[in-house]
C-alpha atoms as a printed R data frame, in Angstrom:
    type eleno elety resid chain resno       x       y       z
1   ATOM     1    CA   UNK     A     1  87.356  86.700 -26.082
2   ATOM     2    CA   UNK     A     2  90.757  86.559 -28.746
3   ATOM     3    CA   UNK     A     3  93.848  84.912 -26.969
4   ATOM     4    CA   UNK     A     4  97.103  86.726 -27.700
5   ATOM     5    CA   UNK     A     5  98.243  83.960 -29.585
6   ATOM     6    CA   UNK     A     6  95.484  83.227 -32.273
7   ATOM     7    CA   UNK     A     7  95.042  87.121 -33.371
8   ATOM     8    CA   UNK     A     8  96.200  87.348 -37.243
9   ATOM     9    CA   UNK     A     9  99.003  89.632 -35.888
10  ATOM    10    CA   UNK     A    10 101.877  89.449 -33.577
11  ATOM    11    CA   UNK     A    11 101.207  92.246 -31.078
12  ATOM    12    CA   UNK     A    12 104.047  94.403 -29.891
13  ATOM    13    CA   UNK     A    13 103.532  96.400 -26.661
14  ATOM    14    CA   UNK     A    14 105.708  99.374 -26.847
15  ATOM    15    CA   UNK     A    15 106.841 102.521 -25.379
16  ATOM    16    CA   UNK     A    16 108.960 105.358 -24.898
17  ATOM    17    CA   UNK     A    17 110.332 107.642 -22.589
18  ATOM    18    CA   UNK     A    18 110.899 111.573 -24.025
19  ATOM    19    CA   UNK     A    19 112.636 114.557 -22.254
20  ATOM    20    CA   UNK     A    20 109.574 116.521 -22.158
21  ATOM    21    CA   UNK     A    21 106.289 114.723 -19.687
22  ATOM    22    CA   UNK     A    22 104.315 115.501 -23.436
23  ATOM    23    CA   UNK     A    23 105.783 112.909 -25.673
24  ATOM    24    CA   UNK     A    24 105.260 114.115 -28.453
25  ATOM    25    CA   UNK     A    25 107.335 117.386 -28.522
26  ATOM    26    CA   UNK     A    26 110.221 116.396 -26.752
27  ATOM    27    CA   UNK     A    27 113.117 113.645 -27.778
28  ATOM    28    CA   UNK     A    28 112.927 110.228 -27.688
29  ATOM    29    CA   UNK     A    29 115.143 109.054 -24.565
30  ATOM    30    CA   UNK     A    30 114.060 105.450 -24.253
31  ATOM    31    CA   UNK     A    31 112.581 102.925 -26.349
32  ATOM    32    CA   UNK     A    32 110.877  99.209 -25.439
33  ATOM    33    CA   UNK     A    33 108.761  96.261 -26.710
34  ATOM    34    CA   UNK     A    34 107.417  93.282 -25.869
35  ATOM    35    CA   UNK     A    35 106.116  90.769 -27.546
36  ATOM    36    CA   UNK     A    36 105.322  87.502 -25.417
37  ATOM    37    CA   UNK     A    37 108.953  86.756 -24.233
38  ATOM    38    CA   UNK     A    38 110.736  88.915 -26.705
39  ATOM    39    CA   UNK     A    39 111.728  92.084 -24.956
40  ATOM    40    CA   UNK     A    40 113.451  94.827 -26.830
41  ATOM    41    CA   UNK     A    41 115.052  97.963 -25.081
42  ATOM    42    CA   UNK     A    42 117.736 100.819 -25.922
43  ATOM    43    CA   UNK     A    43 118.431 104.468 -24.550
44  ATOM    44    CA   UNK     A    44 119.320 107.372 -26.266
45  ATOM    45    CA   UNK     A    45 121.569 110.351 -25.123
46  ATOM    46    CA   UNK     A    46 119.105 113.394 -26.105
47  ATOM    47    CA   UNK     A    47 120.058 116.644 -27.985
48  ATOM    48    CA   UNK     A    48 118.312 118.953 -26.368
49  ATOM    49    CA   UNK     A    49 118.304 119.309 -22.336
50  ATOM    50    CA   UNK     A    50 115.871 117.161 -20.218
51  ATOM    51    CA   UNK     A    51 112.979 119.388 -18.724
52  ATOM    52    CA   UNK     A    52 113.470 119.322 -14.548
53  ATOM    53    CA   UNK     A    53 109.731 118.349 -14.702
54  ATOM    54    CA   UNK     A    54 110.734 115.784 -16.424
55  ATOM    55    CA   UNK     A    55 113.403 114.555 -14.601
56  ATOM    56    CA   UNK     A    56 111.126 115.174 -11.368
57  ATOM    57    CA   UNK     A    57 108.711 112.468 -12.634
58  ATOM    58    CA   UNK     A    58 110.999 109.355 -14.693
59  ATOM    59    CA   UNK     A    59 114.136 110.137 -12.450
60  ATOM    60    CA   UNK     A    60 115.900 110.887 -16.051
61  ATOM    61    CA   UNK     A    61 118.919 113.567 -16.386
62  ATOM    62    CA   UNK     A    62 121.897 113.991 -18.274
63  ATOM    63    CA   UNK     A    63 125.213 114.889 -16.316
64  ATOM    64    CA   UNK     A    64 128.356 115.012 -16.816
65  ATOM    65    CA   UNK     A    65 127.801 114.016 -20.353
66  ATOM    66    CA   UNK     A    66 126.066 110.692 -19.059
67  ATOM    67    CA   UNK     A    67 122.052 109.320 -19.596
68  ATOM    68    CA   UNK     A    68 121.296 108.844 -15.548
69  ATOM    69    CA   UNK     A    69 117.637 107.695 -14.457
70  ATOM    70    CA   UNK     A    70 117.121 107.245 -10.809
71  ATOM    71    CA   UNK     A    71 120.968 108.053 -10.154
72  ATOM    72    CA   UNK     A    72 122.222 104.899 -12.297
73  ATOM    73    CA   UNK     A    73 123.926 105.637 -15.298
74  ATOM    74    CA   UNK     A    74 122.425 104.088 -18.058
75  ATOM    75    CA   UNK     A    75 125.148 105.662 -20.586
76  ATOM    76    CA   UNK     A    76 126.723 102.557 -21.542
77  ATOM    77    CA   UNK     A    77 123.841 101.302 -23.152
78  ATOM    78    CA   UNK     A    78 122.666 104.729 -24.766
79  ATOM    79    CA   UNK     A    79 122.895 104.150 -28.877
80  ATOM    80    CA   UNK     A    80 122.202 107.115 -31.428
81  ATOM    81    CA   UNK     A    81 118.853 107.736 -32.592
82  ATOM    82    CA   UNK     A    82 119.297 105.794 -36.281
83  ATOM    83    CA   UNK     A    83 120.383 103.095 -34.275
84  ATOM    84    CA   UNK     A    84 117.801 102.296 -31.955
85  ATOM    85    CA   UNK     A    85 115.088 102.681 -34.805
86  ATOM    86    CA   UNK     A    86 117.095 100.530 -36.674
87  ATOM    87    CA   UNK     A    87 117.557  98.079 -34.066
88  ATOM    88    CA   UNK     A    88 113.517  98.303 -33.288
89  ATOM    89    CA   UNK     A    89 112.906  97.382 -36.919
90  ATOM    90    CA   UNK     A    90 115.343  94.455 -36.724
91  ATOM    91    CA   UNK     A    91 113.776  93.631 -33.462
92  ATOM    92    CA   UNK     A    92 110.142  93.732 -34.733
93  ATOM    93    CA   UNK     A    93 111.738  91.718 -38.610
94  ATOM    94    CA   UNK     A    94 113.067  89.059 -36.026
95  ATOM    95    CA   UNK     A    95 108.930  88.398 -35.053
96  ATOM    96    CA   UNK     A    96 106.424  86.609 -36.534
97  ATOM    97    CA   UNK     A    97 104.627  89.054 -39.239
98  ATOM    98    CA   UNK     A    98 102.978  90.992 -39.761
99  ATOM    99    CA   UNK     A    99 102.871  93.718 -36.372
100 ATOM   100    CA   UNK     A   100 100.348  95.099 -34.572
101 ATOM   101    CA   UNK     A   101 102.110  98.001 -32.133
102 ATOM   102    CA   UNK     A   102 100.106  98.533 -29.310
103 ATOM   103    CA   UNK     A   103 100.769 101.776 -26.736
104 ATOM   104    CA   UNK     A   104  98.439 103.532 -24.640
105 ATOM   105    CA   UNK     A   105  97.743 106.365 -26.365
106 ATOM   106    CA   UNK     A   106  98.835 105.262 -30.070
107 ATOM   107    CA   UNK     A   107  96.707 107.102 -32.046
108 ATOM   108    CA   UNK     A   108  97.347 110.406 -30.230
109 ATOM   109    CA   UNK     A   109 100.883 110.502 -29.528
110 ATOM   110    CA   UNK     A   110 103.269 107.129 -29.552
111 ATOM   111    CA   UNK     A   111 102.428 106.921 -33.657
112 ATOM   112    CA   UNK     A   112 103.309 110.322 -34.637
113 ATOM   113    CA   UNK     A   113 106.221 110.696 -32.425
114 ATOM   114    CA   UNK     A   114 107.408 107.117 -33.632
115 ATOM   115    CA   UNK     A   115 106.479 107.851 -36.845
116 ATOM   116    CA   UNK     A   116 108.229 111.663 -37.248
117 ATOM   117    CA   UNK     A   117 111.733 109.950 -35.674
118 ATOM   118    CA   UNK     A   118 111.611 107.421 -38.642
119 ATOM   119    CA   UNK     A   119 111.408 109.985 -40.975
120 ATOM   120    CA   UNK     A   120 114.392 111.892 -39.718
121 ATOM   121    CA   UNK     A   121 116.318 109.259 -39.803
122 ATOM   122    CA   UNK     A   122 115.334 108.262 -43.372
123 ATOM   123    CA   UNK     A   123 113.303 104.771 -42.439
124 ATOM   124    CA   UNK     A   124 110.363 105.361 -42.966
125 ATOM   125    CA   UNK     A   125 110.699 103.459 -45.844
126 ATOM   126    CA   UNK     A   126 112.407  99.967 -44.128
127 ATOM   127    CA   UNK     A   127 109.615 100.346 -41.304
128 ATOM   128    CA   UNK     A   128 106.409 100.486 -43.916
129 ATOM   129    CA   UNK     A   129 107.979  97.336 -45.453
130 ATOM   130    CA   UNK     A   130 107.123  95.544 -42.284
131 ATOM   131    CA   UNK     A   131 103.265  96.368 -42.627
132 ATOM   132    CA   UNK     A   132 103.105  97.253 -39.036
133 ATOM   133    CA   UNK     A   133  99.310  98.584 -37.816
134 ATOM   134    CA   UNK     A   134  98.737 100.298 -34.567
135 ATOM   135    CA   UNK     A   135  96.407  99.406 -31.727
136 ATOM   136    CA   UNK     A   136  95.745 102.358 -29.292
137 ATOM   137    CA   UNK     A   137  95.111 100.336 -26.115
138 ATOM   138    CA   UNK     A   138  93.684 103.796 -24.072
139 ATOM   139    CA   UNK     A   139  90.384 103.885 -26.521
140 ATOM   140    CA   UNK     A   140  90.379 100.150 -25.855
141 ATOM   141    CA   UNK     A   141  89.883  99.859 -22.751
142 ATOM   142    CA   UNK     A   142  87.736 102.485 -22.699
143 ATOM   143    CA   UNK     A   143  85.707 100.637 -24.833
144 ATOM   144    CA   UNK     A   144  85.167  97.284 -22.723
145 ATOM   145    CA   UNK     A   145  85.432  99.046 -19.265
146 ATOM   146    CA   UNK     A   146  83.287 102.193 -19.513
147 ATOM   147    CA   UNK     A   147  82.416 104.181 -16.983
148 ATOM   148    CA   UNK     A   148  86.352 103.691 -15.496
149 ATOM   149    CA   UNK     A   149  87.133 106.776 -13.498
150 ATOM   150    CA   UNK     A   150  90.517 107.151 -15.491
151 ATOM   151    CA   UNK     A   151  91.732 105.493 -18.517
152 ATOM   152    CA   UNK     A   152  95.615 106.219 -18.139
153 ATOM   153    CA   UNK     A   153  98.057 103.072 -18.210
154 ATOM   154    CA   UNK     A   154  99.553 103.349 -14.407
155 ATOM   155    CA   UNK     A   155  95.506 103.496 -13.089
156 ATOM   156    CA   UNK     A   156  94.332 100.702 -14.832
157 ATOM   157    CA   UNK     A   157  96.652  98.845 -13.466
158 ATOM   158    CA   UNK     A   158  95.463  97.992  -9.777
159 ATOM   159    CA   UNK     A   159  91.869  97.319 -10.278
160 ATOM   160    CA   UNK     A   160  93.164  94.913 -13.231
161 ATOM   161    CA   UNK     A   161  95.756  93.591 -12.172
162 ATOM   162    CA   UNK     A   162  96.638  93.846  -8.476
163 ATOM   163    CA   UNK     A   163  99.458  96.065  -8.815
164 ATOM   164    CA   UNK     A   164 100.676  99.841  -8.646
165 ATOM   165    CA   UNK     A   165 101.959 100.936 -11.680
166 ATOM   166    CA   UNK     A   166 104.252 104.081 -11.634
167 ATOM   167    CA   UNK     A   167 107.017 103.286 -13.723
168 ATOM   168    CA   UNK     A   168 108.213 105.694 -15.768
169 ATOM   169    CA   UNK     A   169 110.675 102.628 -17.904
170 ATOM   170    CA   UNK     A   170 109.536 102.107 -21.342
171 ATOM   171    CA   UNK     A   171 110.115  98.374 -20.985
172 ATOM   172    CA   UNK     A   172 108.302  98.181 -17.466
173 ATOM   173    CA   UNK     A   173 105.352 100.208 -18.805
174 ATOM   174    CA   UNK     A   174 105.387  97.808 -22.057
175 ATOM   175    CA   UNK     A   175 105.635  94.947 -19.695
176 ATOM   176    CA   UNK     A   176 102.226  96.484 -17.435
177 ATOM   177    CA   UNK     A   177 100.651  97.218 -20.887
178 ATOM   178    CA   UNK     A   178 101.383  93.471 -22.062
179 ATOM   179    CA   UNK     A   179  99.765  91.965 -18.703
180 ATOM   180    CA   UNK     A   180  96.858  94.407 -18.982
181 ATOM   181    CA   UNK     A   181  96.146  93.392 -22.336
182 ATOM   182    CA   UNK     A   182  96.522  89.856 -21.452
183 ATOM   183    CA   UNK     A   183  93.729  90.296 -18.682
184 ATOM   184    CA   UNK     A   184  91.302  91.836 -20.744
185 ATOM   185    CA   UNK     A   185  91.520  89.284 -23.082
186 ATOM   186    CA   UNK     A   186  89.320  91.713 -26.216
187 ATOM   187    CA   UNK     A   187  88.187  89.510 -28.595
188 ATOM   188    CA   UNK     A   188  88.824  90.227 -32.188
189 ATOM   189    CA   UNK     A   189  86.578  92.490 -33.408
190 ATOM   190    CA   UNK     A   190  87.237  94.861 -30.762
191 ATOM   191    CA   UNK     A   191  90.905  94.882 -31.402
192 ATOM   192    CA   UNK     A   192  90.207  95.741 -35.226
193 ATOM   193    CA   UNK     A   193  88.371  98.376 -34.096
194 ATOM   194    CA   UNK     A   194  90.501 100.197 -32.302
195 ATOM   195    CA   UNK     A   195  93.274  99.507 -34.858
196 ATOM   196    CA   UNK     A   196  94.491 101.640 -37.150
């Protein structure tokens, strides 16, 4: 098995929290990494309105002109858009390089939602200076625990590791995604693999 700390990359767990329960069509509302002790986390004030599904599930609404999840405002630390994907880039410049993001479900919808945000906000170019690769950690584990009954992030987390995961906080599921990771302990060639 491949330690954390002797792959040729730094992995990144990361993760985001949207307005919509499908990621990929709704906007951005939270973003998070980890990376060993290096934690990285901002919130963004949406444009468009938060679906009540939505806000059944993560506990996030907007009101009175203020981010709120689980009733506690979370407006003073809301930044624009531009601002929190230039702040992830700093964050992910400030580690050793180059990146591999990891995110349950990379390849299907954290990439292209990640991906189409930095390209709105004109940084796509500063990001692909970084290098960065992508590890979806959902067809990983699939790989070295088939057979599983599920494969999403918040199952896997009680046979593995003991706990209930049903966070919906980009830095707590990085955080669950970071432990998991650390317990499976894939060795090298099955990290490549799933890479991308």
């Amino acid at each position: 098995m491949q330690s954390m700390t002797s792959f040729p990359r730094t992995l990144v767990f990361f993760d985001l929290e949207t307005t919509e329960l499908e990621p990929s069509i709704g906007d951005i509302i939270q973003l998070a990494a980890i990376s060993g002790d290096h934690t990285f986390n901002v919130y963004m004030m949406p444009e468009v309105a938060i679906d009540k599904k939505t806000t059944a599930v993560t506990g996030f609404e907007v009101k009175n002109g203020k981010l709120i999840q689980d009733y506690l405002s979370v407006s003073k630390m809301t930044v624009t858009l531009h601002q929190a994907l230039t702040s992830f880039i700093a964050f992910l410049r400030s580690l050793k390089q180059p990146v591999l993001l990891a995110a349950h479900n990379a390849k299907l919808i954290h990439r292209h939602k990640l991906e189409k945000e930095l390209y709105r906000c004109a940084l796509t170019d500063q990001f692909k200076q970084l290098g960065p690769r992508f590890l979806d950690t959902c067809q990983l584990s699939k790989a070295l625990f088939p057979g599983l009954g599920s494969y999403k992030q918040n199952n896997l987390s009680y046979p593995f590791l003991g706990k209930i995961n049903i966070a919906h906080n980009a830095l707590k599921n990085a955080t669950a995604l970071q432990e998991l990771y650390s317990c499976w302990n894939p060795d090298q060639e099955s990290v490549i693999q799933y890479s991308f």
